[in-house]
């Protein structure tokens, strides 16, 4: 399909806000088809499902952190957060106004801890690893996939550490079925992880100096270091006073139609975790959404709106949770299993090589 031209003869202008999995893939897909501007506070893509392994094995982050310039070679990168959007422009914190014909919002969840450069982020992982190595006892707050996978990584890499996992719900991994949840719980117990369910830790006034924590049931938990693995807020605060404020649902997510356009908008798309699509917010879903949105934008640009493709959410969800490098739990539509087989699928590489290949990069060799 030839690259479409605007009325002035130039390429259509596409602004992509957010450089996570979804945003990076759509920027790469459109970079030779339109004039693409990628707006992201960071100079790099962090493959999120590789971050926990990088905490216990910092060298793993070398492949998991990818400078945007390595896959996005034919567009403009602005390293600054977006702060507002009008009918035709994205306003950026550094004062620039990015004019667009099409806009993609892919800001995902907000993480205030991520530095600007890849080098700085690599240093962070080294510091986190040193903190774990020094600690004799570790507290993990949150029993969702992040908390469970982090506990699994630490328990297998550092079996001498005393690990306590505190979760506010009645079972671990509440986003999947009870059978898979029970398998995770039994695995934790087998690794001497102290799991405390239906309890919370007050996150106010937390600091690295604190080594004694009181749970909501009055239990005192002593730990040399802690990790907060509760859900991060959706990164949509910048839209609350924008033209898209009425397109946000009560959870701060952008409401989209079947073609992944923001409802009521012809030329504005949203993909990834920021959408209101009812499906598990996983990397595979972000990839599928980016593929469909890119295809639909291309068809809109060449006047083939009737040929756009509908996005179909994955149901029932397939979910895999790693428990270190050699064990995992998988929930498929037809069964739930644990052990070596699901680990063979996910845990050895955590799909990082696959994500790199999607971006046109070698799965193992660094650029």
Tab-separated table of N, CA and C in Angstrom, residues 21 27 32 46 54 121-122 155 162-163 202 247 252 272 276 307:
chain	number	residue	atom	x	y	z
A	21	UNK	N	4.924	-1.071	24.879
A	21	UNK	CA	4.799	-2.108	23.857
A	21	UNK	C	3.860	-1.667	22.733
A	27	UNK	N	4.295	2.839	16.195
A	27	UNK	CA	5.243	3.802	15.620
A	27	UNK	C	6.120	3.120	14.580
A	32	UNK	N	7.209	4.330	7.878
A	32	UNK	CA	7.479	4.525	6.452
A	32	UNK	C	6.205	4.788	5.654
A	46	UNK	N	10.846	-0.151	27.575
A	46	UNK	CA	11.092	-1.191	28.563
A	46	UNK	C	10.053	-2.284	28.355
A	54	UNK	N	14.954	-8.850	35.627
A	54	UNK	CA	16.084	-7.912	35.640
A	54	UNK	C	16.437	-7.467	37.053
A	121	UNK	N	18.400	3.658	33.771
A	121	UNK	CA	17.520	2.550	34.138
A	121	UNK	C	18.331	1.291	34.441
A	122	UNK	N	19.368	1.030	33.675
A	122	UNK	CA	20.236	-0.108	33.958
A	122	UNK	C	20.868	0.026	35.343
A	155	UNK	N	12.767	-16.091	45.207
A	155	UNK	CA	12.808	-17.366	45.931
A	155	UNK	C	13.678	-18.397	45.224
A	162	UNK	N	14.430	-14.745	53.475
A	162	UNK	CA	13.109	-14.905	54.096
A	162	UNK	C	12.148	-13.930	53.410
A	163	UNK	N	11.164	-14.473	52.705
A	163	UNK	CA	10.253	-13.648	51.907
A	163	UNK	C	8.859	-13.687	52.511
A	202	UNK	N	0.044	-0.294	55.299
A	202	UNK	CA	-0.147	1.137	55.065
A	202	UNK	C	1.036	1.670	54.265
A	247	UNK	N	-14.275	11.405	27.153
A	247	UNK	CA	-14.091	10.055	26.611
A	247	UNK	C	-13.495	9.101	27.639
A	252	UNK	N	-10.759	6.157	34.483
A	252	UNK	CA	-9.727	6.930	33.805
A	252	UNK	C	-9.249	6.316	32.509
A	272	UNK	N	-3.667	-0.399	24.072
A	272	UNK	CA	-2.931	-0.797	25.268
A	272	UNK	C	-3.751	-0.676	26.530
A	276	UNK	N	-10.600	0.928	27.563
A	276	UNK	CA	-11.611	0.303	28.413
A	276	UNK	C	-11.993	-1.093	27.927
A	307	UNK	N	-13.206	-0.795	4.891
A	307	UNK	CA	-12.380	-2.002	4.976
A	307	UNK	C	-11.694	-2.152	6.338
